[in-house]
Amino acid sequence: MRKSVISTCLTVVLMSTSISAWAVETAPLEPSVADTLNLERLFYANDQEEICTEDAIAVLTAQLKAELFSASDLLTAAINVCGSLANELALTAIKHSSMEELDSVLATAFDMATPDAYQTLYDTAYNRGLDEASLITAAILGGVDPTALAPVTAAGDASDNLTPLSAPTNLGVGGGGGGGGSISAN
């Protein structure tokens, strides 16, 4: 009896440990301060006074392809270090992130880029195949009014295609509008 109670307790402890270990392994983790600092170190130029060089775009592209960190975390770290390149870094992240992360990257890009880049970011994500609902959600999460953004069509901007309709002006030409005319043999 004593052996079965001990083995039952041991089994419960082991199961709870394995369940909690499984929960830790599968739970999405937010980057810690140390992780964020390590990510930001990737974007500092080596032994140079200027930390925002074009190399930051190359570093971001390489890190996105390596897929060691989430694309949104990489973009955030890159812009935190190189804010003057925010629009270029955001566009690079949208071009090179995986389709699974594209909506969250777009939201981060909207949040961190300047308003003059919004349409380009939106169009790039649209052309990569991000669906309309995800585009709208990303805009809202990024603090951008989605109604101000519209996908560019093959014929140009959607607002360029609007043609005002007018009523025809010559409805009664030839006098045949009243029904009292005659048919000519010619």
PDB file of C-alpha atoms in Angstrom, residues 20-146:
ATOM      1  CA  SER A  20       4.189  22.397 -17.452  1.00  0.00           C
ATOM      2  CA  ALA A  21       7.318  21.775 -19.556  1.00  0.00           C
ATOM      3  CA  TRP A  22       5.102  21.192 -22.598  1.00  0.00           C
ATOM      4  CA  ALA A  23       3.185  24.398 -21.876  1.00  0.00           C
ATOM      5  CA  VAL A  24       6.433  26.367 -21.658  1.00  0.00           C
ATOM      6  CA  GLU A  25       7.703  24.872 -24.923  1.00  0.00           C
ATOM      7  CA  THR A  26       4.508  25.626 -26.853  1.00  0.00           C
ATOM      8  CA  ALA A  27       3.529  28.985 -25.357  1.00  0.00           C
ATOM      9  CA  PRO A  28       4.378  32.020 -27.477  1.00  0.00           C
ATOM     10  CA  LEU A  29       7.112  33.911 -25.739  1.00  0.00           C
ATOM     11  CA  GLU A  30       7.559  37.645 -25.789  1.00  0.00           C
ATOM     12  CA  PRO A  31      11.167  38.686 -26.223  1.00  0.00           C
ATOM     13  CA  SER A  32      12.823  39.615 -22.975  1.00  0.00           C
ATOM     14  CA  VAL A  33      14.852  42.785 -22.544  1.00  0.00           C
ATOM     15  CA  ALA A  34      18.046  40.767 -23.066  1.00  0.00           C
ATOM     16  CA  ASP A  35      16.643  39.227 -26.272  1.00  0.00           C
ATOM     17  CA  THR A  36      15.664  42.647 -27.569  1.00  0.00           C
ATOM     18  CA  LEU A  37      19.127  44.041 -26.810  1.00  0.00           C
ATOM     19  CA  ASN A  38      20.741  41.077 -28.570  1.00  0.00           C
ATOM     20  CA  LEU A  39      18.530  41.663 -31.601  1.00  0.00           C
ATOM     21  CA  GLU A  40      19.405  45.351 -31.628  1.00  0.00           C
ATOM     22  CA  ARG A  41      23.130  44.524 -31.516  1.00  0.00           C
ATOM     23  CA  LEU A  42      22.731  42.802 -34.888  1.00  0.00           C
ATOM     24  CA  PHE A  43      22.051  46.174 -36.482  1.00  0.00           C
ATOM     25  CA  TYR A  44      24.885  48.210 -34.989  1.00  0.00           C
ATOM     26  CA  ALA A  45      27.688  48.866 -37.470  1.00  0.00           C
ATOM     27  CA  ASN A  46      31.012  47.506 -36.279  1.00  0.00           C
ATOM     28  CA  ASP A  47      33.273  50.133 -34.697  1.00  0.00           C
ATOM     29  CA  GLN A  48      31.633  53.011 -36.542  1.00  0.00           C
ATOM     30  CA  GLU A  49      30.155  56.163 -35.164  1.00  0.00           C
ATOM     31  CA  GLU A  50      27.178  56.014 -37.464  1.00  0.00           C
ATOM     32  CA  ILE A  51      25.009  53.048 -36.598  1.00  0.00           C
ATOM     33  CA  CYS A  52      22.377  53.535 -39.304  1.00  0.00           C
ATOM     34  CA  THR A  53      24.025  52.395 -42.474  1.00  0.00           C
ATOM     35  CA  GLU A  54      22.647  50.628 -45.496  1.00  0.00           C
ATOM     36  CA  ASP A  55      24.160  47.488 -43.951  1.00  0.00           C
ATOM     37  CA  ALA A  56      21.150  47.407 -41.619  1.00  0.00           C
ATOM     38  CA  ILE A  57      18.946  46.498 -44.598  1.00  0.00           C
ATOM     39  CA  ALA A  58      21.307  43.667 -45.564  1.00  0.00           C
ATOM     40  CA  VAL A  59      21.420  42.429 -41.962  1.00  0.00           C
ATOM     41  CA  LEU A  60      17.616  42.507 -41.755  1.00  0.00           C
ATOM     42  CA  THR A  61      17.282  40.601 -45.031  1.00  0.00           C
ATOM     43  CA  ALA A  62      19.756  37.936 -43.904  1.00  0.00           C
ATOM     44  CA  GLN A  63      18.079  37.543 -40.511  1.00  0.00           C
ATOM     45  CA  LEU A  64      14.628  37.257 -42.100  1.00  0.00           C
ATOM     46  CA  LYS A  65      15.879  34.521 -44.406  1.00  0.00           C
ATOM     47  CA  ALA A  66      17.518  32.679 -41.489  1.00  0.00           C
ATOM     48  CA  GLU A  67      14.173  32.702 -39.613  1.00  0.00           C
ATOM     49  CA  LEU A  68      15.841  32.538 -36.199  1.00  0.00           C
ATOM     50  CA  PHE A  69      13.705  35.365 -34.806  1.00  0.00           C
ATOM     51  CA  SER A  70      10.191  36.511 -35.536  1.00  0.00           C
ATOM     52  CA  ALA A  71      10.036  38.980 -38.402  1.00  0.00           C
ATOM     53  CA  SER A  72       8.132  41.537 -36.296  1.00  0.00           C
ATOM     54  CA  ASP A  73      10.773  41.405 -33.546  1.00  0.00           C
ATOM     55  CA  LEU A  74      13.539  41.834 -36.113  1.00  0.00           C
ATOM     56  CA  LEU A  75      11.778  44.795 -37.708  1.00  0.00           C
ATOM     57  CA  THR A  76      11.183  46.424 -34.338  1.00  0.00           C
ATOM     58  CA  ALA A  77      14.828  45.990 -33.326  1.00  0.00           C
ATOM     59  CA  ALA A  78      16.078  47.302 -36.666  1.00  0.00           C
ATOM     60  CA  ILE A  79      13.921  50.426 -36.504  1.00  0.00           C
ATOM     61  CA  ASN A  80      14.802  51.015 -32.831  1.00  0.00           C
ATOM     62  CA  VAL A  81      18.456  51.187 -33.878  1.00  0.00           C
ATOM     63  CA  CYS A  82      18.043  52.795 -37.294  1.00  0.00           C
ATOM     64  CA  GLY A  83      14.956  54.956 -37.120  1.00  0.00           C
ATOM     65  CA  SER A  84      16.132  57.064 -40.050  1.00  0.00           C
ATOM     66  CA  LEU A  85      15.789  53.970 -42.264  1.00  0.00           C
ATOM     67  CA  ALA A  86      12.365  53.013 -40.902  1.00  0.00           C
ATOM     68  CA  ASN A  87      10.541  53.081 -44.245  1.00  0.00           C
ATOM     69  CA  GLU A  88      13.228  51.099 -46.070  1.00  0.00           C
ATOM     70  CA  LEU A  89      13.497  48.558 -43.262  1.00  0.00           C
ATOM     71  CA  ALA A  90       9.708  48.153 -43.123  1.00  0.00           C
ATOM     72  CA  LEU A  91       9.543  47.577 -46.877  1.00  0.00           C
ATOM     73  CA  THR A  92      12.392  45.049 -46.685  1.00  0.00           C
ATOM     74  CA  ALA A  93      10.622  43.159 -43.904  1.00  0.00           C
ATOM     75  CA  ILE A  94       7.396  43.000 -45.908  1.00  0.00           C
ATOM     76  CA  LYS A  95       9.248  41.749 -48.994  1.00  0.00           C
ATOM     77  CA  HIS A  96      11.237  39.053 -47.177  1.00  0.00           C
ATOM     78  CA  SER A  97       9.063  37.820 -44.308  1.00  0.00           C
ATOM     79  CA  SER A  98       7.188  34.557 -44.554  1.00  0.00           C
ATOM     80  CA  MET A  99       3.523  34.605 -45.554  1.00  0.00           C
ATOM     81  CA  GLU A 100       2.634  33.322 -42.084  1.00  0.00           C
ATOM     82  CA  GLU A 101       4.140  36.439 -40.494  1.00  0.00           C
ATOM     83  CA  LEU A 102       3.243  38.983 -43.173  1.00  0.00           C
ATOM     84  CA  ASP A 103       0.142  40.368 -41.449  1.00  0.00           C
ATOM     85  CA  SER A 104       1.941  40.975 -38.134  1.00  0.00           C
ATOM     86  CA  VAL A 105       4.945  42.464 -39.965  1.00  0.00           C
ATOM     87  CA  LEU A 106       2.628  44.822 -41.862  1.00  0.00           C
ATOM     88  CA  ALA A 107       1.005  45.943 -38.604  1.00  0.00           C
ATOM     89  CA  THR A 108       4.444  46.593 -37.097  1.00  0.00           C
ATOM     90  CA  ALA A 109       5.510  48.422 -40.263  1.00  0.00           C
ATOM     91  CA  PHE A 110       2.442  50.662 -40.141  1.00  0.00           C
ATOM     92  CA  ASP A 111       3.122  51.388 -36.482  1.00  0.00           C
ATOM     93  CA  MET A 112       6.791  52.304 -36.965  1.00  0.00           C
ATOM     94  CA  ALA A 113       7.070  53.761 -40.487  1.00  0.00           C
ATOM     95  CA  THR A 114       6.179  57.279 -41.547  1.00  0.00           C
ATOM     96  CA  PRO A 115       2.774  58.030 -43.100  1.00  0.00           C
ATOM     97  CA  ASP A 116       4.252  58.720 -46.539  1.00  0.00           C
ATOM     98  CA  ALA A 117       5.266  55.028 -46.753  1.00  0.00           C
ATOM     99  CA  TYR A 118       1.874  53.546 -45.831  1.00  0.00           C
ATOM    100  CA  GLN A 119       0.570  53.129 -49.378  1.00  0.00           C
ATOM    101  CA  THR A 120       3.804  51.468 -50.575  1.00  0.00           C
ATOM    102  CA  LEU A 121       3.781  49.082 -47.610  1.00  0.00           C
ATOM    103  CA  TYR A 122       0.120  48.253 -48.204  1.00  0.00           C
ATOM    104  CA  ASP A 123       0.648  47.706 -51.948  1.00  0.00           C
ATOM    105  CA  THR A 124       3.672  45.482 -51.391  1.00  0.00           C
ATOM    106  CA  ALA A 125       1.788  43.253 -48.933  1.00  0.00           C
ATOM    107  CA  TYR A 126      -1.220  43.203 -51.294  1.00  0.00           C
ATOM    108  CA  ASN A 127       0.988  42.176 -54.223  1.00  0.00           C
ATOM    109  CA  ARG A 128       2.544  39.411 -52.111  1.00  0.00           C
ATOM    110  CA  GLY A 129      -0.941  37.956 -51.704  1.00  0.00           C
ATOM    111  CA  LEU A 130      -2.117  39.120 -48.293  1.00  0.00           C
ATOM    112  CA  ASP A 131      -5.910  38.914 -48.239  1.00  0.00           C
ATOM    113  CA  GLU A 132      -8.130  41.983 -47.820  1.00  0.00           C
ATOM    114  CA  ALA A 133      -9.234  41.123 -44.269  1.00  0.00           C
ATOM    115  CA  SER A 134      -5.625  40.753 -43.110  1.00  0.00           C
ATOM    116  CA  LEU A 135      -4.665  44.030 -44.801  1.00  0.00           C
ATOM    117  CA  ILE A 136      -7.461  45.868 -43.025  1.00  0.00           C
ATOM    118  CA  THR A 137      -6.664  44.251 -39.674  1.00  0.00           C
ATOM    119  CA  ALA A 138      -2.956  45.076 -40.008  1.00  0.00           C
ATOM    120  CA  ALA A 139      -3.787  48.696 -40.811  1.00  0.00           C
ATOM    121  CA  ILE A 140      -6.047  48.995 -37.768  1.00  0.00           C
ATOM    122  CA  LEU A 141      -3.505  47.316 -35.478  1.00  0.00           C
ATOM    123  CA  GLY A 142      -0.798  49.602 -36.855  1.00  0.00           C
ATOM    124  CA  GLY A 143      -2.881  52.702 -36.171  1.00  0.00           C
ATOM    125  CA  VAL A 144      -3.669  53.498 -39.812  1.00  0.00           C
ATOM    126  CA  ASP A 145      -7.094  54.263 -41.262  1.00  0.00           C
ATOM    127  CA  PRO A 146      -7.661  51.389 -43.714  1.00  0.00           C
TER     128      PRO A 146
END
